[in-house]
Amino acid sequence: AGSFAITAKSLTINPTVGQTKVYGDDDPVGGFTYGNTGLVNGVTPQYWNTSGNYVNATTINDTVSGFLGRAAGENVNTYAYSLGTVAASAPSNYTTSLTAGSFAITAKSLTINPTV
């Protein structure tokens, strides 16, 4: 007796470069934006069934959803992203990793007006 193994596919989450906010502002309400590399979508693989026929499987239409997190902090600095709740719709079929990236909090402009 033997078996055939299907192994997990690598899925990389890529935070969008250059995301920032100004000191004192809220993080983006819609979350941090990101893309991915490796997601299987719109693919109809073929396989050998138990009768020895080469047949089409069901079309795979996986999706990625959820929100990235970031390291805590509100001072001007850069804060590393974390995967947060980001996951594929079929998580057991993927080994998910995160491309290194960071979110920047930039200095707020402060204007001093002398009293006349």
PDB file of C-alpha atoms in Angstrom:
ATOM      1  CA  ALA A   1       0.000   0.000   0.000  1.00  0.00           C
ATOM      2  CA  GLY A   2       1.172   3.508  -0.736  1.00  0.00           C
ATOM      3  CA  SER A   3      -0.111   7.006  -0.788  1.00  0.00           C
ATOM      4  CA  PHE A   4       0.284  10.252  -2.686  1.00  0.00           C
ATOM      5  CA  ALA A   5       0.863  13.471  -0.711  1.00  0.00           C
ATOM      6  CA  ILE A   6      -0.303  16.970  -1.584  1.00  0.00           C
ATOM      7  CA  THR A   7       1.854  19.441   0.306  1.00  0.00           C
ATOM      8  CA  ALA A   8       1.042  22.969   1.430  1.00  0.00           C
ATOM      9  CA  LYS A   9       1.744  25.817  -1.015  1.00  0.00           C
ATOM     10  CA  SER A  10       3.782  28.826   0.085  1.00  0.00           C
ATOM     11  CA  LEU A  11       1.684  31.969   0.437  1.00  0.00           C
ATOM     12  CA  THR A  12       3.495  35.233   1.068  1.00  0.00           C
ATOM     13  CA  ILE A  13       1.673  38.321   2.314  1.00  0.00           C
ATOM     14  CA  ASN A  14       3.301  41.533   1.038  1.00  0.00           C
ATOM     15  CA  PRO A  15       2.448  44.749   2.927  1.00  0.00           C
ATOM     16  CA  THR A  16       2.177  47.790   0.656  1.00  0.00           C
ATOM     17  CA  VAL A  17       5.346  49.870   0.942  1.00  0.00           C
ATOM     18  CA  GLY A  18       5.134  53.458   2.175  1.00  0.00           C
ATOM     19  CA  GLN A  19       2.090  53.325   4.447  1.00  0.00           C
ATOM     20  CA  THR A  20       2.244  56.088   7.059  1.00  0.00           C
ATOM     21  CA  LYS A  21       0.267  58.287   9.365  1.00  0.00           C
ATOM     22  CA  VAL A  22       0.985  61.570  11.128  1.00  0.00           C
ATOM     23  CA  TYR A  23       1.632  61.545  14.888  1.00  0.00           C
ATOM     24  CA  GLY A  24      -1.692  61.855  16.741  1.00  0.00           C
ATOM     25  CA  ASP A  25      -3.830  60.518  13.865  1.00  0.00           C
ATOM     26  CA  ASP A  26      -5.661  57.186  13.828  1.00  0.00           C
ATOM     27  CA  ASP A  27      -4.341  54.169  11.946  1.00  0.00           C
ATOM     28  CA  PRO A  28      -6.224  53.614   8.648  1.00  0.00           C
ATOM     29  CA  VAL A  29      -9.834  52.570   9.410  1.00  0.00           C
ATOM     30  CA  GLY A  30      -9.837  50.115   6.475  1.00  0.00           C
ATOM     31  CA  GLY A  31      -6.642  48.469   7.694  1.00  0.00           C
ATOM     32  CA  PHE A  32      -3.195  48.307   6.141  1.00  0.00           C
ATOM     33  CA  THR A  33      -3.112  47.314   2.466  1.00  0.00           C
ATOM     34  CA  TYR A  34      -1.256  44.271   1.209  1.00  0.00           C
ATOM     35  CA  GLY A  35      -0.908  41.915  -1.722  1.00  0.00           C
ATOM     36  CA  ASN A  36       0.072  38.284  -1.902  1.00  0.00           C
ATOM     37  CA  THR A  37       2.193  35.858  -3.859  1.00  0.00           C
ATOM     38  CA  GLY A  38       1.251  32.200  -4.232  1.00  0.00           C
ATOM     39  CA  LEU A  39      -2.539  32.202  -3.799  1.00  0.00           C
ATOM     40  CA  VAL A  40      -4.317  29.612  -5.976  1.00  0.00           C
ATOM     41  CA  ASN A  41      -7.336  31.123  -7.699  1.00  0.00           C
ATOM     42  CA  GLY A  42      -9.127  30.183 -10.913  1.00  0.00           C
ATOM     43  CA  VAL A  43      -7.183  26.941 -11.326  1.00  0.00           C
ATOM     44  CA  THR A  44      -8.774  23.600 -12.254  1.00  0.00           C
ATOM     45  CA  PRO A  45      -6.165  20.912 -11.536  1.00  0.00           C
ATOM     46  CA  GLN A  46      -6.388  17.439 -12.982  1.00  0.00           C
ATOM     47  CA  TYR A  47      -5.821  14.234 -11.042  1.00  0.00           C
ATOM     48  CA  TRP A  48      -5.883  10.458 -11.456  1.00  0.00           C
ATOM     49  CA  ASN A  49      -9.068   9.114  -9.864  1.00  0.00           C
ATOM     50  CA  THR A  50      -9.516   5.689  -8.262  1.00  0.00           C
ATOM     51  CA  SER A  51     -10.532   4.211 -11.655  1.00  0.00           C
ATOM     52  CA  GLY A  52      -7.259   5.354 -13.201  1.00  0.00           C
ATOM     53  CA  ASN A  53      -8.855   8.127 -15.277  1.00  0.00           C
ATOM     54  CA  TYR A  54      -7.299  11.587 -15.600  1.00  0.00           C
ATOM     55  CA  VAL A  55     -10.119  13.973 -14.609  1.00  0.00           C
ATOM     56  CA  ASN A  56     -10.705  17.607 -13.741  1.00  0.00           C
ATOM     57  CA  ALA A  57     -10.951  18.503 -10.088  1.00  0.00           C
ATOM     58  CA  THR A  58     -13.192  21.288  -8.826  1.00  0.00           C
ATOM     59  CA  THR A  59     -11.911  24.744  -9.716  1.00  0.00           C
ATOM     60  CA  ILE A  60      -9.938  26.281  -6.859  1.00  0.00           C
ATOM     61  CA  ASN A  61     -10.943  29.854  -6.014  1.00  0.00           C
ATOM     62  CA  ASP A  62      -9.119  30.608  -2.776  1.00  0.00           C
ATOM     63  CA  THR A  63      -9.126  34.103  -1.302  1.00  0.00           C
ATOM     64  CA  VAL A  64      -7.135  36.027   1.281  1.00  0.00           C
ATOM     65  CA  SER A  65      -8.824  38.251   3.835  1.00  0.00           C
ATOM     66  CA  GLY A  66      -8.222  39.808   7.226  1.00  0.00           C
ATOM     67  CA  PHE A  67      -6.179  42.641   8.636  1.00  0.00           C
ATOM     68  CA  LEU A  68      -2.464  43.074   9.217  1.00  0.00           C
ATOM     69  CA  GLY A  69      -1.404  44.118  12.688  1.00  0.00           C
ATOM     70  CA  ARG A  70       1.576  46.185  13.761  1.00  0.00           C
ATOM     71  CA  ALA A  71       3.858  46.488  16.768  1.00  0.00           C
ATOM     72  CA  ALA A  72       2.450  48.719  19.496  1.00  0.00           C
ATOM     73  CA  GLY A  73       3.488  52.358  19.690  1.00  0.00           C
ATOM     74  CA  GLU A  74       2.272  55.861  18.914  1.00  0.00           C
ATOM     75  CA  ASN A  75       5.505  57.879  18.858  1.00  0.00           C
ATOM     76  CA  VAL A  76       7.285  58.935  15.658  1.00  0.00           C
ATOM     77  CA  ASN A  77       9.047  55.761  14.543  1.00  0.00           C
ATOM     78  CA  THR A  78       8.576  52.700  12.332  1.00  0.00           C
ATOM     79  CA  TYR A  79       6.574  49.705  13.553  1.00  0.00           C
ATOM     80  CA  ALA A  80       6.872  46.185  12.123  1.00  0.00           C
ATOM     81  CA  TYR A  81       3.807  44.551  10.604  1.00  0.00           C
ATOM     82  CA  SER A  82       2.437  41.228  11.841  1.00  0.00           C
ATOM     83  CA  LEU A  83       0.070  38.814  10.060  1.00  0.00           C
ATOM     84  CA  GLY A  84      -2.753  39.832  12.405  1.00  0.00           C
ATOM     85  CA  THR A  85      -5.922  38.092  11.163  1.00  0.00           C
ATOM     86  CA  VAL A  86      -4.764  37.707   7.527  1.00  0.00           C
ATOM     87  CA  ALA A  87      -5.452  34.160   6.299  1.00  0.00           C
ATOM     88  CA  ALA A  88      -6.354  32.206   3.187  1.00  0.00           C
ATOM     89  CA  SER A  89      -9.872  30.801   2.804  1.00  0.00           C
ATOM     90  CA  ALA A  90      -8.326  27.293   2.905  1.00  0.00           C
ATOM     91  CA  PRO A  91      -5.574  27.895   5.502  1.00  0.00           C
ATOM     92  CA  SER A  92      -4.523  24.250   5.843  1.00  0.00           C
ATOM     93  CA  ASN A  93      -3.485  24.275   2.161  1.00  0.00           C
ATOM     94  CA  TYR A  94      -0.911  27.037   2.701  1.00  0.00           C
ATOM     95  CA  THR A  95       2.219  27.807   4.647  1.00  0.00           C
ATOM     96  CA  THR A  96       1.765  31.539   5.165  1.00  0.00           C
ATOM     97  CA  SER A  97       4.582  34.006   5.716  1.00  0.00           C
ATOM     98  CA  LEU A  98       4.886  37.779   5.851  1.00  0.00           C
ATOM     99  CA  THR A  99       7.334  39.890   3.864  1.00  0.00           C
ATOM    100  CA  ALA A 100       9.154  42.183   6.274  1.00  0.00           C
ATOM    101  CA  GLY A 101       7.823  45.713   6.268  1.00  0.00           C
ATOM    102  CA  SER A 102       6.958  48.532   8.583  1.00  0.00           C
ATOM    103  CA  PHE A 103       4.404  51.254   9.149  1.00  0.00           C
ATOM    104  CA  ALA A 104       5.773  54.741   9.807  1.00  0.00           C
ATOM    105  CA  ILE A 105       4.447  57.381  12.122  1.00  0.00           C
ATOM    106  CA  THR A 106       5.727  60.746  10.944  1.00  0.00           C
ATOM    107  CA  ALA A 107       6.148  64.006  12.837  1.00  0.00           C
ATOM    108  CA  LYS A 108       3.216  66.383  13.076  1.00  0.00           C
ATOM    109  CA  SER A 109       3.760  69.967  11.973  1.00  0.00           C
ATOM    110  CA  LEU A 110       3.669  72.458  14.811  1.00  0.00           C
ATOM    111  CA  THR A 111       3.524  76.189  14.112  1.00  0.00           C
ATOM    112  CA  ILE A 112       4.384  78.695  16.835  1.00  0.00           C
ATOM    113  CA  ASN A 113       2.709  82.113  16.312  1.00  0.00           C
ATOM    114  CA  PRO A 114       4.097  84.956  18.402  1.00  0.00           C
ATOM    115  CA  THR A 115       1.521  87.180  20.102  1.00  0.00           C
ATOM    116  CA  VAL A 116       1.534  90.733  18.779  1.00  0.00           C
TER     117      VAL A 116
END
